Coordinates of C-alpha atoms in Angstrom, one line a residue:
M1 CA 0.0 -0.1 0.1
V2 CA 1.8 3.3 -0.8
D3 CA 2.1 6.3 1.8
I4 CA -0.1 9.0 0.9
T5 CA 1.9 11.0 3.0
K6 CA 4.5 11.4 1.0
L7 CA 3.2 13.6 -1.5
P8 CA 3.9 17.4 -0.5
K9 CA 0.5 18.3 -1.7
A10 CA 0.1 20.7 1.6
K11 CA 3.4 22.2 1.9
S12 CA 5.3 24.9 -0.3
G13 CA 8.2 24.7 2.5
F14 CA 11.1 23.2 1.2
E15 CA 13.0 22.7 4.3
E16 CA 10.0 20.9 6.3
L17 CA 9.5 19.1 3.0
R18 CA 13.0 17.4 3.0
L19 CA 12.5 16.9 7.1
S20 CA 9.3 14.9 6.6
N21 CA 11.1 13.1 3.6
Q22 CA 8.2 13.8 1.6
I23 CA 8.9 13.7 -2.7
Y24 CA 10.9 16.3 -3.8
V25 CA 11.2 16.5 -7.9
D26 CA 14.5 17.5 -8.1
H27 CA 15.4 20.4 -11.1
T28 CA 18.3 21.9 -8.6
D29 CA 20.6 21.1 -11.3
L30 CA 19.2 23.9 -13.6
I31 CA 18.8 26.1 -10.1
Y32 CA 22.3 25.8 -10.2
E33 CA 22.6 27.4 -13.7
F34 CA 21.5 30.8 -12.3
A35 CA 21.5 30.5 -9.1
Y36 CA 25.2 30.9 -8.7
L37 CA 25.6 33.9 -10.9
E38 CA 24.9 37.1 -9.3
G39 CA 21.9 39.7 -10.6
P40 CA 18.3 39.9 -10.6
N41 CA 16.4 37.1 -11.5
F42 CA 12.7 36.9 -12.4
L43 CA 10.3 33.6 -13.7
S44 CA 7.0 34.1 -14.5
R45 CA 5.0 30.7 -14.4
P46 CA 0.7 29.9 -13.8
R47 CA -0.4 29.9 -10.6
R48 CA -0.2 26.2 -8.7
F49 CA 3.0 25.2 -10.7
G50 CA 5.5 25.2 -7.8
K51 CA 7.0 29.3 -8.0
S52 CA 6.8 29.1 -4.0
L53 CA 8.3 26.1 -3.7
L54 CA 11.3 27.4 -5.7
I55 CA 11.4 30.3 -3.8
S56 CA 12.0 28.4 0.0
T57 CA 14.4 25.8 -2.3
L58 CA 16.3 29.2 -2.4
E59 CA 15.6 30.4 0.8
S60 CA 17.3 27.4 2.3
L61 CA 20.2 27.3 -0.2
F62 CA 21.6 30.5 0.3
S63 CA 20.5 30.7 4.2
N64 CA 21.4 27.0 5.1
G65 CA 24.0 26.4 2.2
T66 CA 23.9 22.2 1.3
K67 CA 22.2 21.3 4.8
F68 CA 18.9 20.0 3.7
F69 CA 19.9 18.7 -0.3
K70 CA 21.9 16.0 0.7
G71 CA 21.8 13.9 -2.5
L72 CA 20.5 16.5 -4.9
K73 CA 21.8 17.5 -8.1
I74 CA 23.0 20.8 -6.9
E75 CA 24.2 19.5 -4.0
K76 CA 28.2 19.0 -5.5
F77 CA 28.3 22.0 -7.6
W78 CA 26.8 24.5 -4.7
E79 CA 29.5 23.5 -2.3
E80 CA 32.2 23.5 -4.8
R81 CA 31.0 26.8 -5.7
E82 CA 29.8 28.7 -2.0
K83 CA 32.5 26.6 0.2
G84 CA 30.3 26.6 2.9
K85 CA 29.0 30.2 2.9
T86 CA 25.6 31.6 3.3
Y87 CA 23.6 34.7 3.6
K88 CA 20.6 36.6 4.9
V89 CA 18.0 35.9 2.8
I90 CA 15.1 38.8 2.8
H91 CA 11.8 36.8 1.5
L92 CA 8.8 38.8 0.6
D93 CA 5.6 37.2 -0.3
F94 CA 3.2 39.2 -1.6
S95 CA 0.4 37.2 -2.0
S96 CA 0.3 36.2 1.7
F97 CA -0.4 40.0 2.8
A98 CA -3.4 41.5 4.0
Y99 CA -4.0 45.1 2.9
T100 CA -6.4 47.4 1.1
C101 CA -4.4 49.9 -0.5
P102 CA -1.0 50.9 -1.7
I103 CA 0.0 52.8 1.9
D104 CA -1.0 49.2 3.7
F105 CA 0.6 47.4 1.2
D106 CA 3.3 49.3 2.1
A107 CA 3.2 49.2 6.1
K108 CA 3.4 45.2 5.6
I109 CA 6.4 45.1 4.1
Y110 CA 7.7 48.1 6.2
D111 CA 6.6 45.2 9.6
I112 CA 8.5 42.4 7.5
L113 CA 11.7 44.3 7.2
D114 CA 11.6 46.1 10.7
K115 CA 12.0 42.5 12.6
I116 CA 14.5 41.8 10.4
A117 CA 16.4 45.1 11.0
N118 CA 15.5 44.8 14.5
N119 CA 17.0 41.2 14.5
L120 CA 20.4 42.8 13.0
N121 CA 20.4 45.8 15.0
I122 CA 20.5 48.1 12.0
T123 CA 20.7 51.9 12.6
R124 CA 17.7 53.4 10.6
T125 CA 17.9 56.5 8.6
N126 CA 14.6 58.4 8.4
S127 CA 12.0 58.5 5.8
S128 CA 9.9 61.6 4.8
G129 CA 7.6 60.2 2.0
T130 CA 4.8 58.7 1.5
Y131 CA 6.4 54.7 1.7
K132 CA 9.1 53.6 3.7
S133 CA 9.6 50.3 3.5
D134 CA 12.0 51.4 0.4
S135 CA 14.0 53.3 2.7
L136 CA 14.4 50.5 5.2
L137 CA 15.1 48.0 2.6
T138 CA 18.2 50.5 1.4
D139 CA 19.5 50.7 5.0
I140 CA 19.8 46.6 5.5
I141 CA 21.4 45.6 2.3
S142 CA 23.8 49.1 2.9
S143 CA 24.3 47.2 7.0
S144 CA 26.3 45.0 4.8
P145 CA 26.6 44.7 1.1
S146 CA 27.0 41.6 -0.9
E147 CA 25.8 39.2 1.8
F148 CA 22.4 40.0 1.4
V149 CA 18.9 37.8 -0.9
L150 CA 16.2 39.0 -2.0
L151 CA 13.7 36.9 -2.7
I152 CA 10.1 38.1 -4.0
D153 CA 7.0 35.8 -4.4
E154 CA 4.6 36.8 -6.2
Y155 CA 5.0 40.1 -7.0
D156 CA 1.9 40.5 -9.3
S157 CA -0.4 39.6 -6.6
P158 CA -1.7 43.4 -5.6
L159 CA -1.9 44.0 -8.9
T160 CA -4.1 40.9 -10.1
H161 CA -6.8 41.7 -6.9
S162 CA -7.2 45.2 -8.4
L163 CA -8.3 44.3 -11.8
D164 CA -11.7 45.4 -11.2
D165 CA -10.9 49.2 -9.7
E166 CA -8.4 50.8 -12.6
K167 CA -7.4 53.6 -10.6
L168 CA -6.4 51.4 -7.2
F169 CA -4.5 49.0 -10.2
N170 CA -3.0 52.2 -11.1
E171 CA -2.0 53.1 -7.5
Y172 CA -0.3 49.7 -6.9
R173 CA 1.6 50.2 -9.9
V174 CA 3.3 53.6 -9.3
F175 CA 3.9 51.6 -5.8
L176 CA 5.7 48.7 -7.4
Q177 CA 7.7 51.0 -9.7
G178 CA 8.8 52.9 -7.3
F179 CA 9.8 49.8 -5.0
F180 CA 11.7 48.1 -7.8
G181 CA 13.6 51.0 -8.4
T182 CA 14.8 50.9 -5.1
I183 CA 15.6 47.2 -5.7
K184 CA 17.6 48.0 -8.4
S185 CA 19.9 50.8 -6.7
L186 CA 20.9 48.0 -4.9
T187 CA 21.4 45.5 -7.0
G188 CA 25.4 45.6 -6.6
K189 CA 25.2 45.8 -3.1
M190 CA 23.2 42.0 -3.1
R191 CA 24.5 38.2 -3.5
S192 CA 21.1 37.7 -5.7
I193 CA 17.9 38.8 -6.5
F194 CA 15.0 36.6 -7.8
I195 CA 11.3 37.5 -8.6
T196 CA 8.9 35.8 -9.1
G197 CA 4.6 36.1 -10.6
V198 CA 2.3 34.8 -12.9
G199 CA 2.5 37.7 -15.7
R200 CA 4.5 39.7 -17.3
F201 CA 4.0 43.3 -16.9
A202 CA 5.3 46.0 -19.5
K203 CA 9.0 47.1 -18.6
T204 CA 7.8 50.9 -19.3
S205 CA 5.3 49.7 -16.2
V206 CA 6.2 47.9 -13.4
F207 CA 9.4 46.9 -14.2
S208 CA 10.5 50.1 -15.7
Q209 CA 13.3 50.8 -13.5
L210 CA 14.6 47.1 -12.9
N211 CA 15.9 46.9 -16.5
N212 CA 18.4 45.0 -15.7
L213 CA 16.4 41.9 -15.4
R214 CA 17.2 38.6 -16.4
D215 CA 14.0 36.5 -17.4
L216 CA 14.7 33.1 -16.7
G217 CA 11.3 32.2 -19.0
L218 CA 13.2 33.7 -22.0
E219 CA 15.7 31.0 -22.1
A220 CA 15.0 26.9 -23.2
K221 CA 17.3 25.5 -21.0
F222 CA 14.8 27.0 -17.4
A223 CA 11.9 25.6 -19.7
P224 CA 11.3 22.7 -17.5
L225 CA 12.5 24.2 -14.1
L226 CA 8.9 23.7 -13.0
G227 CA 6.4 21.7 -13.5
Y228 CA 6.8 17.6 -13.6
T229 CA 8.5 15.7 -16.7
E230 CA 7.2 12.4 -18.1
S231 CA 10.3 11.2 -16.6
D232 CA 9.9 13.0 -13.7
M233 CA 6.4 11.0 -13.1
H234 CA 7.9 7.6 -13.9
Q235 CA 11.1 8.5 -11.8
Y236 CA 9.2 9.7 -8.4
F237 CA 5.4 8.5 -9.2
D238 CA 5.1 5.0 -10.3
E239 CA 4.0 3.5 -7.2
Y240 CA 1.0 6.0 -7.0
V241 CA 0.2 5.6 -10.3
E242 CA -0.2 2.2 -10.2
N243 CA -2.0 2.5 -6.7
A244 CA -4.5 4.8 -8.8
A245 CA -5.1 2.6 -11.7
S246 CA -5.9 -0.3 -9.3
I247 CA -8.6 2.0 -7.9
L248 CA -9.9 3.1 -10.8
N249 CA -9.7 -0.1 -12.3
L250 CA -7.5 0.7 -15.3
S251 CA -4.3 -0.5 -16.9
K252 CA -1.1 1.1 -15.7
E253 CA -0.5 2.9 -19.0
E254 CA -4.1 3.7 -19.4
C255 CA -4.1 5.4 -16.4
Y256 CA -0.9 7.4 -17.3
A257 CA -2.3 8.0 -20.8
Q258 CA -5.6 9.7 -18.5
I259 CA -3.3 11.9 -16.4
K260 CA -1.4 13.0 -19.2
A261 CA -4.7 13.5 -21.2
H262 CA -5.9 15.9 -18.4
Y263 CA -3.1 17.3 -16.6
D264 CA 0.2 17.5 -19.0
G265 CA 0.2 19.5 -22.1
Y266 CA 2.4 23.0 -20.7
R267 CA 5.0 24.1 -22.6
F268 CA 6.8 26.8 -21.9
H269 CA 9.7 27.7 -24.6
A270 CA 9.3 27.1 -28.8
E271 CA 13.1 25.6 -28.2
N272 CA 12.1 23.1 -25.8
E273 CA 10.3 20.1 -27.0
T274 CA 9.2 18.9 -23.4
L275 CA 6.1 18.9 -22.1
L276 CA 5.4 19.4 -18.2
H277 CA 2.4 18.4 -16.0
N278 CA 0.8 20.3 -13.5
P279 CA 2.3 19.3 -10.2
W280 CA -0.6 20.7 -8.5
S281 CA -3.4 18.4 -10.6
V282 CA -1.1 15.6 -10.2
L283 CA -0.5 15.7 -6.7
N284 CA -4.5 16.2 -5.8
F285 CA -5.1 13.3 -8.2
L286 CA -2.6 10.8 -6.9
S287 CA -3.8 11.7 -2.9
A288 CA -7.1 10.6 -3.6
P289 CA -7.5 8.6 -6.9
E290 CA -11.1 7.0 -6.2
N291 CA -12.5 10.5 -6.5
G292 CA -11.5 10.7 -10.1
F293 CA -9.8 13.2 -12.8
K294 CA -11.2 16.1 -11.3
N295 CA -10.5 19.8 -12.6
F296 CA -8.0 20.5 -9.1
W297 CA -6.3 23.6 -11.1
Y298 CA -8.6 26.2 -11.7
E299 CA -10.5 25.4 -8.9
T300 CA -8.3 27.2 -6.9
G301 CA -8.0 30.4 -9.6
G302 CA -8.2 33.1 -7.4
S303 CA -8.2 36.0 -9.4
Y304 CA -7.7 34.7 -13.2
P305 CA -10.8 33.1 -13.5
T306 CA -12.4 36.4 -13.1
L307 CA -9.6 37.5 -15.3
I308 CA -9.8 35.4 -18.3
S309 CA -13.7 35.5 -18.2
K310 CA -13.8 39.3 -19.3
Y311 CA -11.8 38.2 -22.0
I312 CA -13.5 35.8 -23.3
K313 CA -16.5 38.1 -23.4
S314 CA -14.2 40.0 -26.0
I315 CA -13.9 36.8 -28.7
Q316 CA -17.6 36.1 -29.3
D317 CA -17.6 37.0 -32.7
T318 CA -15.2 33.9 -33.5
P319 CA -17.2 31.2 -31.5
L320 CA -15.0 28.8 -29.1
K321 CA -12.0 30.6 -30.7
T322 CA -10.2 29.7 -27.8
L323 CA -10.6 26.6 -27.7
Q324 CA -8.7 25.9 -31.2
K325 CA -5.0 26.5 -32.3
I326 CA -4.6 29.5 -32.6
E327 CA -1.5 30.3 -34.7
I328 CA 1.2 33.2 -33.2
R329 CA 4.5 34.6 -34.3
E330 CA 7.1 34.1 -31.6
Q331 CA 8.4 36.9 -30.4
E332 CA 4.3 37.2 -29.5
L333 CA 5.1 34.4 -26.8
N334 CA 6.9 36.8 -24.5
L335 CA 5.7 40.1 -24.5
F336 CA 5.3 42.2 -21.6
Y337 CA 1.9 43.6 -21.3
D338 CA -0.6 45.4 -18.9
Y339 CA -3.9 44.0 -18.0
F340 CA -6.1 46.5 -19.1
D341 CA -4.0 46.9 -23.0
V342 CA -3.2 42.9 -23.7
P343 CA -4.1 40.9 -26.5
T344 CA -6.3 38.4 -25.3
V345 CA -4.7 35.1 -26.6
S346 CA -1.0 36.6 -24.6
L347 CA -3.1 37.0 -21.1
L348 CA -4.3 33.3 -21.8
Y349 CA -0.8 32.1 -22.3
Q350 CA 0.7 33.4 -19.6
T351 CA -2.0 32.7 -17.2
G352 CA -1.8 28.9 -18.7
Y353 CA -5.0 28.8 -20.5
L354 CA -3.4 28.4 -23.4
S355 CA 0.3 26.1 -24.2
L356 CA 2.7 26.2 -27.0
R357 CA 2.4 23.7 -29.9
V358 CA 5.5 23.6 -32.3
E359 CA 4.3 21.7 -35.6
Y360 CA 6.6 21.6 -38.8
D361 CA 4.9 22.4 -42.0
A362 CA 6.4 19.5 -45.0
E363 CA 4.9 22.1 -47.6
L364 CA 6.1 25.5 -46.4
A365 CA 9.3 23.8 -45.0
I366 CA 9.1 26.4 -42.4
T367 CA 8.2 25.4 -38.6
M368 CA 5.1 26.9 -37.3
L369 CA 3.8 28.2 -33.9
Y370 CA 0.3 27.7 -32.1
L371 CA -1.5 28.0 -28.6
C372 CA -4.4 25.7 -27.5
P373 CA -5.3 24.5 -24.2
P374 CA -2.8 22.4 -22.7
N375 CA -5.0 19.6 -21.5
L376 CA -8.7 18.0 -20.7
E377 CA -8.6 20.1 -17.1
V378 CA -7.8 23.5 -18.8
K379 CA -9.7 22.8 -22.2
S380 CA -13.1 21.8 -19.9
A381 CA -12.6 25.1 -17.7
L382 CA -12.2 27.4 -20.7
A383 CA -15.0 25.5 -21.6
S384 CA -17.7 26.2 -19.0
L385 CA -16.2 30.2 -19.2
Y386 CA -17.3 30.0 -22.9
L387 CA -20.5 29.2 -21.7
I388 CA -21.3 31.7 -19.0
K389 CA -19.8 34.4 -20.5
V390 CA -20.2 34.3 -24.5
R391 CA -23.3 32.7 -24.8
D392 CA -26.8 34.6 -25.1
T393 CA -28.8 32.8 -22.6
P394 CA -27.2 31.5 -19.1
I395 CA -26.3 27.6 -19.4
T396 CA -29.2 25.5 -17.4
V397 CA -29.2 22.6 -15.4
K398 CA -30.5 20.8 -18.1
E399 CA -27.3 21.5 -20.4
E400 CA -25.3 20.7 -17.7
R401 CA -27.3 16.9 -17.1
T402 CA -27.1 16.6 -20.7
A403 CA -23.2 16.5 -20.7
I404 CA -22.4 14.8 -18.0
A405 CA -25.1 11.9 -19.4
L406 CA -22.8 11.8 -22.1
K407 CA -20.1 10.0 -19.9
D408 CA -22.4 7.2 -19.1
D409 CA -23.6 6.9 -22.6
F410 CA -20.2 5.7 -24.3
K411 CA -19.3 3.8 -21.0
K412 CA -22.6 1.8 -22.1
L413 CA -22.3 2.1 -25.7
N414 CA -26.0 3.2 -25.8
Y415 CA -26.1 4.7 -29.3
E416 CA -29.6 6.0 -29.2
N417 CA -29.1 8.0 -25.7
L418 CA -25.9 9.1 -27.1
I419 CA -27.4 11.1 -30.2
K420 CA -30.5 12.1 -28.0
H421 CA -28.4 13.9 -26.1
F422 CA -26.7 15.4 -29.3
N423 CA -29.4 16.7 -30.0
V424 CA -30.4 18.9 -26.8
V425 CA -27.0 20.1 -27.0
L426 CA -27.4 20.9 -30.8
N427 CA -30.3 22.4 -29.5
S428 CA -29.2 24.0 -26.4
F429 CA -25.9 25.4 -26.2
G430 CA -25.9 26.1 -30.4
Y431 CA -29.5 27.6 -30.3
D432 CA -28.2 31.2 -29.4
N433 CA -25.3 31.5 -32.2
K434 CA -26.0 32.3 -35.7
V435 CA -23.3 29.9 -37.5
A436 CA -24.1 26.8 -35.6
F437 CA -26.0 25.2 -38.7
T438 CA -24.5 26.7 -41.6
D439 CA -20.9 24.3 -41.5
E440 CA -20.7 20.9 -39.8
R441 CA -17.6 22.2 -38.0
N442 CA -19.8 24.3 -36.3
C443 CA -22.0 21.8 -35.3
R444 CA -19.1 19.2 -34.3
D445 CA -17.2 22.1 -32.2
F446 CA -20.7 22.3 -30.1
I447 CA -20.5 18.8 -29.2
D448 CA -17.0 18.9 -28.7
L449 CA -17.7 21.3 -26.1
A450 CA -20.3 19.5 -24.5
M451 CA -17.2 17.1 -23.8
C452 CA -15.6 19.2 -22.3
V453 CA -18.0 20.6 -19.9
A454 CA -18.7 16.8 -19.2
G455 CA -14.8 16.0 -18.7
I456 CA -14.7 13.8 -22.0
N457 CA -10.9 13.0 -23.7
S458 CA -12.4 14.6 -27.0
R459 CA -10.3 15.7 -29.9
K460 CA -11.3 17.6 -33.3
E461 CA -8.8 17.0 -36.5
V462 CA -7.1 14.0 -35.5
I463 CA -5.0 13.5 -38.2
N464 CA -3.3 10.1 -39.3
S465 CA -1.2 8.8 -41.9
I466 CA -3.7 9.6 -44.9
G467 CA -6.4 11.4 -43.2
M468 CA -8.6 13.9 -40.5
A469 CA -11.3 12.4 -38.8
D470 CA -13.5 15.0 -37.4
L471 CA -13.9 13.9 -33.7
V472 CA -12.1 11.2 -31.3
V473 CA -13.5 10.5 -28.4
E474 CA -10.8 8.8 -25.9
M475 CA -12.3 6.0 -23.3
P476 CA -9.6 3.8 -20.8
E477 CA -10.5 0.8 -23.5
T478 CA -12.2 2.0 -26.7
R479 CA -11.5 4.8 -29.1
F480 CA -14.6 6.1 -30.4
V481 CA -14.1 8.4 -33.9
F482 CA -17.3 10.2 -35.3
E483 CA -17.4 11.8 -38.9
F484 CA -19.7 14.6 -39.3
K485 CA -22.0 15.9 -42.7
L486 CA -24.4 18.2 -42.6
A487 CA -27.2 17.8 -45.2
R488 CA -28.6 21.4 -46.3
T489 CA -31.4 19.5 -48.0
N490 CA -32.9 16.6 -46.1
D491 CA -33.1 14.6 -49.5
S492 CA -29.1 14.9 -49.7
K493 CA -29.3 12.9 -45.6
D494 CA -29.2 9.2 -46.9
K495 CA -26.1 10.1 -49.9
L496 CA -24.1 11.9 -46.9
L497 CA -24.2 9.3 -44.7
E498 CA -23.0 6.6 -46.8
E499 CA -19.9 9.1 -47.8
A500 CA -19.5 9.6 -44.1
L501 CA -18.9 6.0 -43.1
E502 CA -17.1 4.9 -46.2
Q503 CA -14.8 8.0 -45.3
S504 CA -13.5 6.9 -42.1
K505 CA -13.5 3.6 -43.1
D506 CA -11.4 4.0 -46.4
K507 CA -9.0 6.7 -44.6
R508 CA -8.8 4.3 -41.2
Y509 CA -9.6 7.4 -39.1
G510 CA -8.8 6.4 -35.4
E511 CA -5.9 3.9 -36.5
I512 CA -3.2 6.0 -34.2
L513 CA -1.2 4.8 -31.0
P514 CA -1.9 3.8 -28.4
I515 CA -3.9 1.1 -30.0
K516 CA -7.4 0.5 -28.8
E517 CA -10.6 -0.9 -30.3
I518 CA -12.0 1.4 -32.4
I519 CA -15.4 2.3 -33.1
R520 CA -16.7 4.4 -35.8
V521 CA -19.7 6.6 -36.1
G522 CA -21.1 8.2 -39.1
V523 CA -23.7 11.1 -38.3
V524 CA -25.8 13.7 -40.5
I525 CA -27.0 16.8 -39.3
S526 CA -29.7 18.6 -40.6
A527 CA -30.1 22.4 -41.0
E528 CA -33.4 22.2 -41.9
D529 CA -34.0 20.4 -38.5
K530 CA -31.6 21.4 -36.5
A531 CA -30.7 17.6 -34.8
V532 CA -29.0 14.4 -35.8
V533 CA -31.5 12.7 -38.6
L534 CA -29.2 9.9 -39.6
W535 CA -26.2 7.9 -37.6
N536 CA -25.2 4.3 -37.7
V537 CA -21.9 2.9 -36.9
C538 CA -19.2 1.6 -39.7
E539 CA -19.2 -1.6 -39.5

């Protein structure tokens, strides 16, 4: 029986994790690559990706050397570099403060610095300005040049918590400009500076003064720094996946595939092929697999679901855009931005709702970059937000139950009910969309949307060696392949069904890895009736 207490689900403190002998996924070789150098570093990652644990790891490394790093990759390198030297660490977690305005926020920083100054018997200079934490920070750092390390976690927390009040937002921004300007003036007096956050604000905005900041997100080698790789999953969590597979009555291979479908898929640099699992979601699932593959990440969204939903409203003229591939230029990926003036896709990318895909176009002989939802967990969250924010009418309980019922239809191979629920979807999710029945792809997209809401692993336009299937649904032991046809007049429906079945069979849709039983279904939707009028399973 596996020991669930070894999973570090509830802890973000590195030393506590190590003392408890919990699992620590060792990427400390990458930490060394920037920590051995002096100067300010910055890393942005979506929430729940391990930024706080990274800050805690750095705090332990600088303040205690390799005391808690026995057996980790960095141990030998750090001992050779620092030779036992330790530093005084100032750790500011902006997300941990309770505050109402910039003056209050400044006071919270001051209180932390005041305790440090008292412990070190540091002489203060009088501050005559509105804010006083920057003056005290200068006194502390100047007291022991080269002896301090400054760590700031979630620097953009005050900004994201004032998104509904642009005036207050700008007041926080002005304060942070000044605070980071002070840090810039002290850079040469500190051993190291490290800052984390979710978003990259415009350098002309928050970081206008701290223009010597090294953004690790722009360097391919640091892309796997946070998150779990496929190799990590097998090295550190194999017995927990086996336990989950047993509880859910799945094969171990299928359980890995389901974890990958739900929680993997994050890619943070165009030149790095590594895809990453979301640590928070993986740990929550493995801790209680009997609860199934839930959407853990979105449920802990803080301010961001509200923020994202506002921006999703802006794409209503191009339905389901955020659930499809969006072509993007490389220079657009790493733009710093302002929350009140930002392209939707840039915001969705930096906050983790979209992830990078790289595809080689053989015909053009060029590499193309796309953004799409990284996994089923996020795709489901976006589908729900879309239905809530973009539709003309709110989603109903009936529609939610219909979406969930689809999963049961697949499990029981109840095709009659499945088609019945397809029709409910088409006449509820799609009825307030003016283009829903003008193209078979639009009808397919709304059916796929319902599957996303239900947490069903569906994929559109799945390519094999000789063709591209309209919609593929992955169940544990079976792969369902749907070929949709739109009959603009009902007298064409029989011929279209025959075409759909022949096309699906001749093009061998669904013959992809991993190998599963394939069930191919032809579906004809009538533009006149706004419903499925014919369907059949390919023999």
